[in-house]
C-alpha positions as a Python dict, from the first residue, in 0.01 Angstrom:
ca = {
    (1, 'X'): (0, 0, 0),
    (2, 'X'): (190, -325, 61),
    (3, 'X'): (339, -517, -231),
    (4, 'X'): (298, -891, -260),
    (5, 'X'): (675, -932, -258),
    (6, 'X'): (680, -776, 91),
    (7, 'X'): (443, -1035, 240),
    (8, 'X'): (563, -1335, 433),
    (9, 'X'): (455, -1688, 346),
    (10, 'X'): (214, -1674, 641),
    (11, 'X'): (59, -1353, 510),
    (12, 'X'): (35, -1486, 154),
    (13, 'X'): (-150, -1792, 277),
    (14, 'X'): (-383, -1569, 482),
    (15, 'X'): (-444, -1360, 171),
    (16, 'X'): (-532, -1672, -26),
    (17, 'X'): (-780, -1779, 243),
    (18, 'X'): (-950, -1439, 247),
    (19, 'X'): (-968, -1441, -134),
    (20, 'X'): (-1128, -1784, -145),
    (21, 'X'): (-1380, -1677, 119),
    (22, 'X'): (-1475, -1366, -79),
    (23, 'X'): (-1500, -1550, -412),
    (24, 'X'): (-1713, -1822, -256),
    (25, 'X'): (-1946, -1562, -108),
    (26, 'X'): (-1980, -1385, -444),
    (27, 'X'): (-2061, -1711, -623),
    (28, 'X'): (-2321, -1798, -359),
    (29, 'X'): (-2475, -1450, -400),
    (30, 'X'): (-2485, -1499, -777),
    (31, 'X'): (-2665, -1829, -727),
    (32, 'X'): (-2919, -1671, -494),
    (33, 'X'): (-2971, -1373, -725),
    (34, 'X'): (-3026, -1589, -1036),
    (35, 'X'): (-3231, -1867, -878),
    (36, 'X'): (-3572, -1738, -989),
    (37, 'X'): (-3502, -1637, -1348),
    (38, 'X'): (-3200, -1855, -1434),
    (39, 'X'): (-3221, -2172, -1224),
    (40, 'X'): (-2970, -2368, -1434),
    (41, 'X'): (-2701, -2100, -1412),
    (42, 'X'): (-2784, -2055, -1043),
    (43, 'X'): (-2703, -2424, -987),
    (44, 'X'): (-2363, -2371, -1151),
    (45, 'X'): (-2277, -2083, -921),
    (46, 'X'): (-2390, -2277, -616),
    (47, 'X'): (-2155, -2561, -717),
    (48, 'X'): (-1873, -2313, -774),
    (49, 'X'): (-1935, -2162, -430),
    (50, 'X'): (-1902, -2509, -279),
    (51, 'X'): (-1575, -2559, -468),
    (52, 'X'): (-1437, -2234, -328),
    (53, 'X'): (-1547, -2338, 19),
    (54, 'X'): (-1360, -2668, -20),
    (55, 'X'): (-1044, -2485, -125),
    (56, 'X'): (-1082, -2245, 167),
    (57, 'X'): (-1100, -2536, 413),
    (58, 'X'): (-790, -2696, 259),
    (59, 'X'): (-598, -2368, 284),
    (60, 'X'): (-704, -2321, 646),
    (61, 'X'): (-593, -2675, 733),
    (62, 'X'): (-253, -2601, 578),
    (63, 'X'): (-227, -2270, 761),
    (64, 'X'): (-311, -2426, 1098),
    (65, 'X'): (-49, -2699, 1048),
    (66, 'X'): (220, -2446, 957),
    (67, 'X'): (142, -2134, 1158),
    (68, 'X'): (-119, -2206, 1427),
    (69, 'X'): (-482, -2114, 1479),
    (70, 'X'): (-477, -1736, 1437),
    (71, 'X'): (-518, -1623, 1076),
    (72, 'X'): (-422, -1257, 1023),
    (73, 'X'): (-657, -1038, 820),
    (74, 'X'): (-488, -975, 485),
    (75, 'X'): (-731, -849, 221),
    (76, 'X'): (-680, -815, -153),
    (77, 'X'): (-749, -440, -136),
    (78, 'X'): (-453, -408, 102),
    (79, 'X'): (-209, -556, -150),
    (80, 'X'): (-88, -355, -447),
    (81, 'X'): (-191, -503, -782),
    (82, 'X'): (-425, -767, -645),
    (83, 'X'): (-737, -793, -866),
    (84, 'X'): (-1054, -654, -712),
    (85, 'X'): (-1399, -811, -726),
    (86, 'X'): (-1743, -670, -802),
    (87, 'X'): (-2006, -777, -553),
    (88, 'X'): (-2324, -946, -669),
    (89, 'X'): (-2536, -637, -598),
    (90, 'X'): (-2314, -439, -838),
    (91, 'X'): (-2403, -686, -1115),
    (92, 'X'): (-2781, -692, -1062),
    (93, 'X'): (-2870, -502, -1378),
    (94, 'X'): (-2588, -626, -1599),
    (95, 'X'): (-2749, -941, -1744),
    (96, 'X'): (-2667, -1311, -1726),
    (97, 'X'): (-2383, -1299, -1981),
    (98, 'X'): (-2210, -1019, -1789),
    (99, 'X'): (-2232, -1226, -1470),
    (100, 'X'): (-2087, -1532, -1644),
    (101, 'X'): (-1807, -1314, -1782),
    (102, 'X'): (-1743, -1171, -1436),
    (103, 'X'): (-1705, -1522, -1292),
    (104, 'X'): (-1463, -1622, -1567),
    (105, 'X'): (-1262, -1303, -1510),
    (106, 'X'): (-1243, -1375, -1138),
    (107, 'X'): (-1069, -1705, -1206),
    (108, 'X'): (-845, -1573, -1484),
    (109, 'X'): (-736, -1267, -1285),
    (110, 'X'): (-647, -1471, -979),
    (111, 'X'): (-447, -1726, -1182),
    (112, 'X'): (-264, -1450, -1372),
    (113, 'X'): (-183, -1261, -1053),
    (114, 'X'): (-54, -1565, -867),
    (115, 'X'): (161, -1667, -1162),
    (116, 'X'): (304, -1317, -1199),
    (117, 'X'): (372, -1295, -827),
    (118, 'X'): (546, -1632, -833),
    (119, 'X'): (785, -1502, -1096),
    (120, 'X'): (870, -1196, -885),
    (121, 'X'): (985, -1374, -570),
    (122, 'X'): (1314, -1553, -512),
    (123, 'X'): (1190, -1752, -213),
    (124, 'X'): (1140, -2111, -321),
    (125, 'X'): (859, -2185, -75),
    (126, 'X'): (666, -1869, -163),
    (127, 'X'): (713, -1934, -534),
    (128, 'X'): (587, -2291, -492),
    (129, 'X'): (283, -2173, -295),
    (130, 'X'): (194, -1907, -551),
    (131, 'X'): (245, -2152, -835),
    (132, 'X'): (15, -2401, -666),
    (133, 'X'): (-249, -2132, -623),
    (134, 'X'): (-221, -2040, -992),
    (135, 'X'): (-269, -2406, -1083),
    (136, 'X'): (-574, -2421, -856),
    (137, 'X'): (-728, -2116, -1026),
    (138, 'X'): (-666, -2272, -1367),
    (139, 'X'): (-840, -2584, -1245),
    (140, 'X'): (-1130, -2369, -1126),
    (141, 'X'): (-1173, -2240, -1481),
    (142, 'X'): (-1188, -2594, -1619),
    (143, 'X'): (-1422, -2696, -1340),
    (144, 'X'): (-1653, -2400, -1415),
    (145, 'X'): (-1671, -2506, -1781),
    (146, 'X'): (-1743, -2863, -1676),
    (147, 'X'): (-2022, -2753, -1444),
    (148, 'X'): (-2162, -2534, -1720),
    (149, 'X'): (-2170, -2828, -1960),
    (150, 'X'): (-2328, -3042, -1689),
    (151, 'X'): (-2607, -2802, -1596),
    (152, 'X'): (-2665, -2611, -1919),
    (153, 'X'): (-2776, -2816, -2217),
    (154, 'X'): (-2864, -2643, -2544),
    (155, 'X'): (-3230, -2598, -2448),
    (156, 'X'): (-3145, -2449, -2109),
    (157, 'X'): (-2892, -2208, -2257),
    (158, 'X'): (-3132, -2101, -2532),
    (159, 'X'): (-3405, -2045, -2275),
    (160, 'X'): (-3178, -1837, -2052),
    (161, 'X'): (-3037, -1642, -2346),
    (162, 'X'): (-3388, -1558, -2465),
    (163, 'X'): (-3487, -1448, -2114),
    (164, 'X'): (-3175, -1233, -2096),
    (165, 'X'): (-3255, -1077, -2435),
    (166, 'X'): (-3611, -991, -2327),
    (167, 'X'): (-3477, -847, -2004),
    (168, 'X'): (-3229, -631, -2195),
    (169, 'X'): (-3501, -507, -2429),
    (170, 'X'): (-3733, -417, -2142),
    (171, 'X'): (-3471, -245, -1925),
    (172, 'X'): (-3245, -77, -2181),
    (173, 'X'): (-3370, -86, -2540),
    (174, 'X'): (-3732, 10, -2482),
    (175, 'X'): (-3674, 327, -2276),
    (176, 'X'): (-3388, 422, -2507),
    (177, 'X'): (-3599, 374, -2819),
    (178, 'X'): (-3889, 573, -2674),
    (179, 'X'): (-3653, 857, -2595),
    (180, 'X'): (-3479, 847, -2933),
    (181, 'X'): (-3810, 851, -3118),
    (182, 'X'): (-3945, 1139, -2913),
    (183, 'X'): (-3626, 1343, -2939),
    (184, 'X'): (-3575, 1280, -3309),
    (185, 'X'): (-3935, 1334, -3420),
    (186, 'X'): (-4106, 1570, -3176),
    (187, 'X'): (-3832, 1834, -3191),
    (188, 'X'): (-3841, 1850, -3572),
    (189, 'X'): (-4140, 2086, -3574),
    (190, 'X'): (-4003, 2359, -3342),
    (191, 'X'): (-3650, 2345, -3489),
    (192, 'X'): (-3753, 2374, -3853),
    (193, 'X'): (-4038, 2613, -3776),
    (194, 'X'): (-3785, 2847, -3615),
    (195, 'X'): (-3545, 2796, -3906),
    (196, 'X'): (-3801, 2887, -4173),
    (197, 'X'): (-3956, 3168, -3969),
    (198, 'X'): (-3626, 3349, -3905),
    (199, 'X'): (-3382, 3209, -4162),
    (200, 'X'): (-3133, 3242, -3877),
    (201, 'X'): (-2924, 2932, -3793),
    (202, 'X'): (-2852, 3077, -3450),
    (203, 'X'): (-3221, 3115, -3367),
    (204, 'X'): (-3293, 2762, -3491),
    (205, 'X'): (-3007, 2630, -3278),
    (206, 'X'): (-3135, 2801, -2963),
    (207, 'X'): (-3488, 2667, -3019),
    (208, 'X'): (-3354, 2318, -3088),
    (209, 'X'): (-3130, 2322, -2782),
    (210, 'X'): (-3418, 2434, -2559),
    (211, 'X'): (-3654, 2176, -2712),
    (212, 'X'): (-3398, 1895, -2674),
    (213, 'X'): (-3317, 1978, -2313),
    (214, 'X'): (-3683, 2025, -2221),
    (215, 'X'): (-3790, 1705, -2392),
    (216, 'X'): (-3502, 1512, -2233),
    (217, 'X'): (-3594, 1625, -1883),
    (218, 'X'): (-3966, 1568, -1942),
    (219, 'X'): (-3924, 1220, -2093),
    (220, 'X'): (-3672, 1116, -1829),
    (221, 'X'): (-3909, 1211, -1549),
    (222, 'X'): (-4207, 1050, -1724),
    (223, 'X'): (-4023, 721, -1774),
    (224, 'X'): (-3879, 716, -1424),
    (225, 'X'): (-4208, 796, -1251),
    (226, 'X'): (-4438, 586, -1467),
    (227, 'X'): (-4332, 243, -1344),
    (228, 'X'): (-4127, 129, -1044),
    (229, 'X'): (-4034, -189, -1233),
    (230, 'X'): (-4143, -428, -958),
    (231, 'X'): (-4448, -572, -1133),
    (232, 'X'): (-4346, -518, -1494),
    (233, 'X'): (-3988, -641, -1451),
    (234, 'X'): (-3858, -336, -1640),
    (235, 'X'): (-3581, -266, -1390),
    (236, 'X'): (-3477, 33, -1182),
    (237, 'X'): (-3680, 347, -1263),
    (238, 'X'): (-3377, 574, -1217),
    (239, 'X'): (-3176, 386, -1479),
    (240, 'X'): (-3467, 380, -1725),
    (241, 'X'): (-3530, 750, -1670),
    (242, 'X'): (-3164, 836, -1730),
    (243, 'X'): (-3153, 626, -2049),
    (244, 'X'): (-3478, 769, -2182),
    (245, 'X'): (-3384, 1128, -2100),
    (246, 'X'): (-3036, 1098, -2249),
    (247, 'X'): (-3163, 939, -2571),
    (248, 'X'): (-3435, 1202, -2601),
    (249, 'X'): (-3178, 1478, -2574),
    (250, 'X'): (-2948, 1295, -2818),
    (251, 'X'): (-3225, 1255, -3073),
    (252, 'X'): (-3310, 1626, -3062),
    (253, 'X'): (-2960, 1766, -3050),
    (254, 'X'): (-2853, 1557, -3352),
    (255, 'X'): (-3041, 1775, -3601),
    (256, 'X'): (-2989, 2089, -3393),
    (257, 'X'): (-2609, 2099, -3397),
    (258, 'X'): (-2591, 2158, -3777),
    (259, 'X'): (-2745, 2502, -3718),
    (260, 'X'): (-2420, 2608, -3557),
    (261, 'X'): (-2306, 2651, -3919),
    (262, 'X'): (-2360, 3020, -4001),
    (263, 'X'): (-2468, 2957, -4363),
    (264, 'X'): (-2844, 2886, -4355),
    (265, 'X'): (-2860, 2669, -4669),
    (266, 'X'): (-2564, 2455, -4565),
    (267, 'X'): (-2695, 2420, -4209),
    (268, 'X'): (-3039, 2319, -4339),
    (269, 'X'): (-2890, 2056, -4572),
    (270, 'X'): (-2672, 1903, -4299),
    (271, 'X'): (-2971, 1900, -4062),
    (272, 'X'): (-3176, 1706, -4318),
    (273, 'X'): (-2897, 1445, -4343),
    (274, 'X'): (-2888, 1423, -3961),
    (275, 'X'): (-3265, 1366, -3953),
    (276, 'X'): (-3237, 1087, -4211),
    (277, 'X'): (-2962, 917, -4006),
    (278, 'X'): (-3169, 942, -3688),
    (279, 'X'): (-3476, 791, -3855),
    (280, 'X'): (-3265, 512, -4005),
    (281, 'X'): (-3123, 438, -3660),
    (282, 'X'): (-3472, 418, -3511),
    (283, 'X'): (-3579, 181, -3790),
    (284, 'X'): (-3273, -37, -3732),
    (285, 'X'): (-3334, -60, -3356),
    (286, 'X'): (-3696, -160, -3415),
    (287, 'X'): (-3584, -424, -3666),
    (288, 'X'): (-3300, -551, -3447),
    (289, 'X'): (-3474, -570, -3109),
    (290, 'X'): (-3850, -560, -3174),
    (291, 'X'): (-3871, -802, -3469),
    (292, 'X'): (-4026, -534, -3693),
    (293, 'X'): (-3953, -584, -4065),
    (294, 'X'): (-3697, -322, -4163),
    (295, 'X'): (-3904, -199, -4460),
    (296, 'X'): (-4215, -156, -4248),
    (297, 'X'): (-4016, 16, -3974),
    (298, 'X'): (-3868, 262, -4226),
    (299, 'X'): (-4208, 344, -4378),
    (300, 'X'): (-4365, 401, -4036),
    (301, 'X'): (-4080, 607, -3895),
    (302, 'X'): (-4014, 816, -4206),
    (303, 'X'): (-4385, 882, -4254),
    (304, 'X'): (-4417, 1011, -3898),
    (305, 'X'): (-4100, 1217, -3933),
    (306, 'X'): (-4217, 1365, -4264),
    (307, 'X'): (-4550, 1470, -4113),
    (308, 'X'): (-4385, 1643, -3819),
    (309, 'X'): (-4122, 1802, -4046),
    (310, 'X'): (-4393, 1933, -4282),
    (311, 'X'): (-4582, 2074, -3985),
    (312, 'X'): (-4279, 2269, -3874),
    (313, 'X'): (-4205, 2398, -4226),
    (314, 'X'): (-4566, 2507, -4285),
    (315, 'X'): (-4590, 2688, -3952),
    (316, 'X'): (-4251, 2851, -3996),
    (317, 'X'): (-4333, 2967, -4348),
    (318, 'X'): (-4675, 3113, -4264),
}
């Protein structure tokens, strides 16, 4: 892969043009993608795309004056160390704050790279060009903040932040919480029934592992197939299914792993502590993301867990 120090001034200018074109396209895609749910932020990205387009035209005018009409294709992925970009489609499920952070990183990375490259070359003209590009990227950052202040007042930002929070809860928290609750609570009965029926930690572990894996697969499929996300706005079914299945397995395996301890009494005690931690975590998530009072969440979750636990103990002891 070619190093920046090996490029000619002509090739560096061509690289800058290609970079501005790509960044402008990404900003325009962000604006299009956010237009429906985040119109104020979409307006910012449209303005930023226009800024990049203006810089591209200025760079092309300079290139034509210096080197003629043919611009060679020099892409950032062809140059060692040049920062890469994530396309808009790769950011679709990341949330508005992640997209804003991506845009800020795009400007910071470019400025840092140009400044570093300027310090590595001894050619005065190349160093001046790279320094000018670094200054331009710094100005882009200030311009982005100005546009953000212009388009996003406190009410607009609060509205978009609240929409982003609801979106995060629907797409990530809700399927994860459903899985964690199912894995932590529903597997209590078979695990502790097997433990009390056999007094064998190994048998309890095998039952718990099977129950956790089975529940994880079942819940993942149920979540993924129940809703395609188009009408409910809950996002990609594959992602929700993976989250739900993984959290279901995690909730079940948490109080199963202690039964790897060969001593039954010790394994049982550690498993009880694991159950308490899992139920506390569920209560915290409900308090943090579903506006449920923490005390009420604890009573509800621990009551349900106690009932399932007692069921397993009674069956295993009979």
